[in-house]
PDB file of C-alpha atoms in Angstrom:
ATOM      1  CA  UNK S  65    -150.102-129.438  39.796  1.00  0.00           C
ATOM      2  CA  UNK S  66    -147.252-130.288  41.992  1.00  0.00           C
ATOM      3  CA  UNK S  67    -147.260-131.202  45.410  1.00  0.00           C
ATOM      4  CA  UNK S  68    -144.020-130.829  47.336  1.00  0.00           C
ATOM      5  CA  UNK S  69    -144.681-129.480  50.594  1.00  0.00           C
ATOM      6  CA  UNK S  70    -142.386-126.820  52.158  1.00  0.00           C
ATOM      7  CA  UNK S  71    -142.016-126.416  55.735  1.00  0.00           C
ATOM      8  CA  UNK S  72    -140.982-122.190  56.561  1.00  0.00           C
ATOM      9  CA  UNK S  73    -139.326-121.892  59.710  1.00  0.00           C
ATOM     10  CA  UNK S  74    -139.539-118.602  61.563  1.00  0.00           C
ATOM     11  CA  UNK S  75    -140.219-116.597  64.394  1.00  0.00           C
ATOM     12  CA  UNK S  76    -142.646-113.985  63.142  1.00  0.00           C
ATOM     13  CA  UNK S  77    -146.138-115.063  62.707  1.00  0.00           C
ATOM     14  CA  UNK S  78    -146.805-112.247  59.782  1.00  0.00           C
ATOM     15  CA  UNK S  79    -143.719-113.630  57.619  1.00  0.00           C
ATOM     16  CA  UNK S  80    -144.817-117.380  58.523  1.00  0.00           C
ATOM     17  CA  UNK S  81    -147.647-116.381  57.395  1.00  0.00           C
ATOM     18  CA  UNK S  82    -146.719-114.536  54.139  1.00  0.00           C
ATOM     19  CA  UNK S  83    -144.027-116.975  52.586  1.00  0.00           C
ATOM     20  CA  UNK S  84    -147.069-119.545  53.414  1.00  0.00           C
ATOM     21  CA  UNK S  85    -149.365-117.386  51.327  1.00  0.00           C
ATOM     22  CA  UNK S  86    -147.254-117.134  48.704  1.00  0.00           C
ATOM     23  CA  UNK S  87    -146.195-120.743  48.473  1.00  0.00           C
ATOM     24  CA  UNK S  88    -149.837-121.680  48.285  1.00  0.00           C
ATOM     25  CA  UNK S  89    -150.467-119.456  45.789  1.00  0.00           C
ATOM     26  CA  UNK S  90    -147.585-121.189  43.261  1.00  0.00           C
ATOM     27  CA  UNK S  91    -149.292-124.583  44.415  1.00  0.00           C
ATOM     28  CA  UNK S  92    -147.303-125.263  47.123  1.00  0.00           C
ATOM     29  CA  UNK S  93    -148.729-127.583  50.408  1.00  0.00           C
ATOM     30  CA  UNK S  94    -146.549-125.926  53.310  1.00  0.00           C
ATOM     31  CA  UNK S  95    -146.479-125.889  56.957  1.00  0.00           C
ATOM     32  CA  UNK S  96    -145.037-123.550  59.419  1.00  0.00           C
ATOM     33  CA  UNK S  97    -142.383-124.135  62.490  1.00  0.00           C
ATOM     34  CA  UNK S  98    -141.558-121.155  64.864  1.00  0.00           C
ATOM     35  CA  UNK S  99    -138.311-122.105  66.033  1.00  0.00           C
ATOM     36  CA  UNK S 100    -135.557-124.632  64.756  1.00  0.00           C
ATOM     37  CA  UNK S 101    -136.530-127.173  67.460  1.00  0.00           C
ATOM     38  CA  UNK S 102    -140.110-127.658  66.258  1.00  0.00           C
ATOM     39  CA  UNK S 103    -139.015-127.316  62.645  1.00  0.00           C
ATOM     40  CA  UNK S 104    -136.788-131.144  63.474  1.00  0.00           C
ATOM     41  CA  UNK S 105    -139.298-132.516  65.451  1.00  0.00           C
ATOM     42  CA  UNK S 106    -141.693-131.705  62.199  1.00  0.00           C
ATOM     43  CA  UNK S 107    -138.854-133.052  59.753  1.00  0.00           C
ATOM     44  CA  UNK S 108    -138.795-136.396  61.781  1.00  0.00           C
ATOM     45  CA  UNK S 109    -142.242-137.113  61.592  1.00  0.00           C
ATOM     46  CA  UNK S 110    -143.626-135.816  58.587  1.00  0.00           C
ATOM     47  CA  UNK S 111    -141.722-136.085  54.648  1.00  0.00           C
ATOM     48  CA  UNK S 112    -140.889-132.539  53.399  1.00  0.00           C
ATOM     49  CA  UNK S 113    -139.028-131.517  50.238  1.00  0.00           C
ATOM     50  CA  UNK S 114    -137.775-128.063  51.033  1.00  0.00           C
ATOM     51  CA  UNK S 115    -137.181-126.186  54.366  1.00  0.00           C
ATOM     52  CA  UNK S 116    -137.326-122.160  53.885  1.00  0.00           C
ATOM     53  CA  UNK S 117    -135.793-120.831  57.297  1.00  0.00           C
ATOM     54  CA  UNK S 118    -135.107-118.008  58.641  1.00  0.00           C
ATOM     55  CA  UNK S 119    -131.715-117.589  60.541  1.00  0.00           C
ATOM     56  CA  UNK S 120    -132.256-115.377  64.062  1.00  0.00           C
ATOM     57  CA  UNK S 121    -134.795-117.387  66.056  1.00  0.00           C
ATOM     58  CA  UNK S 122    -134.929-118.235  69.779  1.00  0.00           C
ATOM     59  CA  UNK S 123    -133.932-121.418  70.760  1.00  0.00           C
ATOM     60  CA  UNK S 124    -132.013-122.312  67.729  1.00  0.00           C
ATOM     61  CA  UNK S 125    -131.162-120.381  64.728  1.00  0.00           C
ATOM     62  CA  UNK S 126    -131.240-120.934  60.580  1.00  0.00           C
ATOM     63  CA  UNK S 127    -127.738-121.920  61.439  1.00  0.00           C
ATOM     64  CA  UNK S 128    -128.022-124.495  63.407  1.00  0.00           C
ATOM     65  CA  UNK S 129    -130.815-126.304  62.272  1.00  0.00           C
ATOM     66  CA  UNK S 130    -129.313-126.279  58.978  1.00  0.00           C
ATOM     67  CA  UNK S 131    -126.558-127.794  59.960  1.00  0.00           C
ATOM     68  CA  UNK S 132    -128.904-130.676  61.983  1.00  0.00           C
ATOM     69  CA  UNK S 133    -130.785-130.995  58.581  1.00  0.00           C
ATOM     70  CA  UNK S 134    -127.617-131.586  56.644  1.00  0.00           C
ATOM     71  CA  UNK S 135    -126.607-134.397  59.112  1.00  0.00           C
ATOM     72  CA  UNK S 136    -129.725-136.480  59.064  1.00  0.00           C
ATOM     73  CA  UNK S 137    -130.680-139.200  56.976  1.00  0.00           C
ATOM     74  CA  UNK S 138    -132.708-138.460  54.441  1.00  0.00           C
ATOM     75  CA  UNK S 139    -132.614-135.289  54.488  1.00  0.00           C
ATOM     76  CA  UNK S 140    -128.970-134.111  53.810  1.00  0.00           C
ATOM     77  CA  UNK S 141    -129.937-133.215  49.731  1.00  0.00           C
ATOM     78  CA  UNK S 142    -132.825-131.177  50.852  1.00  0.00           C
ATOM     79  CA  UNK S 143    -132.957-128.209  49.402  1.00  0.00           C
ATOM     80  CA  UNK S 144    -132.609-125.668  52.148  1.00  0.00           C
ATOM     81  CA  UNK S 145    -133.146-121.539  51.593  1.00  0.00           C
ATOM     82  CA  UNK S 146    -132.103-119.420  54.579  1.00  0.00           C
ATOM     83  CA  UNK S 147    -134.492-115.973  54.478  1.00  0.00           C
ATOM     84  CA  UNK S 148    -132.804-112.965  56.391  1.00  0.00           C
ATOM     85  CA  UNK S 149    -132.313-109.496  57.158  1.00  0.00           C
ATOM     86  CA  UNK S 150    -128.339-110.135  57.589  1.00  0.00           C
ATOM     87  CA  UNK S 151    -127.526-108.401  54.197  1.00  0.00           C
ATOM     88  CA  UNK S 152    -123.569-108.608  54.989  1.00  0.00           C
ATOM     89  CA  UNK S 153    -121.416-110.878  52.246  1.00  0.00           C
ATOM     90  CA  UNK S 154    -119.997-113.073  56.307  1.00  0.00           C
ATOM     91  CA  UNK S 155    -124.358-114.051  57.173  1.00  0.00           C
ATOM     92  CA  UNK S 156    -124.599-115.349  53.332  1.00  0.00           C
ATOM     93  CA  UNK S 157    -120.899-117.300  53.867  1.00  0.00           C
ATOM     94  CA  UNK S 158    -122.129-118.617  57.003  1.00  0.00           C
ATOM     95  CA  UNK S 159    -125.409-120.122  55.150  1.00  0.00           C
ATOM     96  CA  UNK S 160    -123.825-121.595  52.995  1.00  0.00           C
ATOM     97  CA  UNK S 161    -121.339-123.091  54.909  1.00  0.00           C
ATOM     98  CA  UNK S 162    -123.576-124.353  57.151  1.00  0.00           C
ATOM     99  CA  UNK S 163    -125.658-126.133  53.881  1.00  0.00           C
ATOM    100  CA  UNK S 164    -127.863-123.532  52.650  1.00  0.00           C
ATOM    101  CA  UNK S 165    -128.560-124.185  48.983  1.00  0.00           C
ATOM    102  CA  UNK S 166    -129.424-120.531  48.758  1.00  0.00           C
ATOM    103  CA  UNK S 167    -129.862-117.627  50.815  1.00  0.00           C
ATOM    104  CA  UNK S 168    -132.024-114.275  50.264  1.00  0.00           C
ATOM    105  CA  UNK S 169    -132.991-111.104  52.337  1.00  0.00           C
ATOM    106  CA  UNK S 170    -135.770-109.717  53.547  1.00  0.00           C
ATOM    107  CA  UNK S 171    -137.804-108.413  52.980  1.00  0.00           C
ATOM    108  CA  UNK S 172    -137.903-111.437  49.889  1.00  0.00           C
ATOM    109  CA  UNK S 173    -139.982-110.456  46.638  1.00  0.00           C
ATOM    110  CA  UNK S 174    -142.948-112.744  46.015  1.00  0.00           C
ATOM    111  CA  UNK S 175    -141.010-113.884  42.792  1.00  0.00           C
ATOM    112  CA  UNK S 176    -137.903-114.463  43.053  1.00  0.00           C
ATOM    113  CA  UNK S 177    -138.687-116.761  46.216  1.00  0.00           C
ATOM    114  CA  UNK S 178    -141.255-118.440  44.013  1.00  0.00           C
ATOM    115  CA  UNK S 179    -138.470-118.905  40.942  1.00  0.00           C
ATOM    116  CA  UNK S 180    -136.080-120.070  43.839  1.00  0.00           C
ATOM    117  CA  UNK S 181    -137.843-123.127  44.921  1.00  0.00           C
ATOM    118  CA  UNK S 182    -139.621-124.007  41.638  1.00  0.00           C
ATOM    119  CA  UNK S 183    -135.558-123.903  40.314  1.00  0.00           C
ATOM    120  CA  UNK S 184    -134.565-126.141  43.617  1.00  0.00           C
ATOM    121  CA  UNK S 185    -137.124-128.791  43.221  1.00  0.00           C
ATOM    122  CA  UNK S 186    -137.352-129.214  39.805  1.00  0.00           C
TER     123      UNK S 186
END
């Protein structure tokens, strides 16, 4: 069974707590960040191969910490997937441009956010 671990970034408990459910479930060792800020201090001290974020969050957004992700060594290939309920075609250009390998909306299905990370980190 694999072991990358996945750290989901986001302010509400219930979807932290979902996407980790359903992570764990595919075999997935994840941990949980509520805001950008704790999300880099996790990345600095622990490895990760994926961050799933969301993008409106106090303190910084899916945005920004992308974009701090993307400049860091060692993590700029890291597969990043930004989660939110922006459904306009300008929220997914501004994921992308600021690194997001791909970005979905809430609320996500179970499966296709499975099949997007096993496709990332394969």
């Amino acid at each position: 069974m694999m072991c990358s671990k996945i750290l989901i970034v986001d302010d509400s408990n219930i979807v932290l707590s979902l996407h980790e459910y359903i992570l764990a479930g595919a075999g997935y060792q994840c941990a949980t960040a509520e805001n950008g800020y704790i999300a880099l201090e996790l990345l600095l001290r622990e490895q990760f191969h994926m961050v799933i974020t969301d993008v409106n969050m106090p303190k910084m957004d899916g945005y920004e910490l992308t974009r701090r992700i993307r400049s860091t060594d060692g993590y700029r290939d890291m597969p990043v997937i930004m989660i939110s309920t922006e459904e306009e075609a300008l929220d997914r250009v501004k994921g992308m441009e600021a690194g997001a390998n791909v970005y979905l909306v809430k609320p996500t299905q179970p499966a296709a956010l499975v099949t997007k990370v096993k496709m990332l980190l394969a």
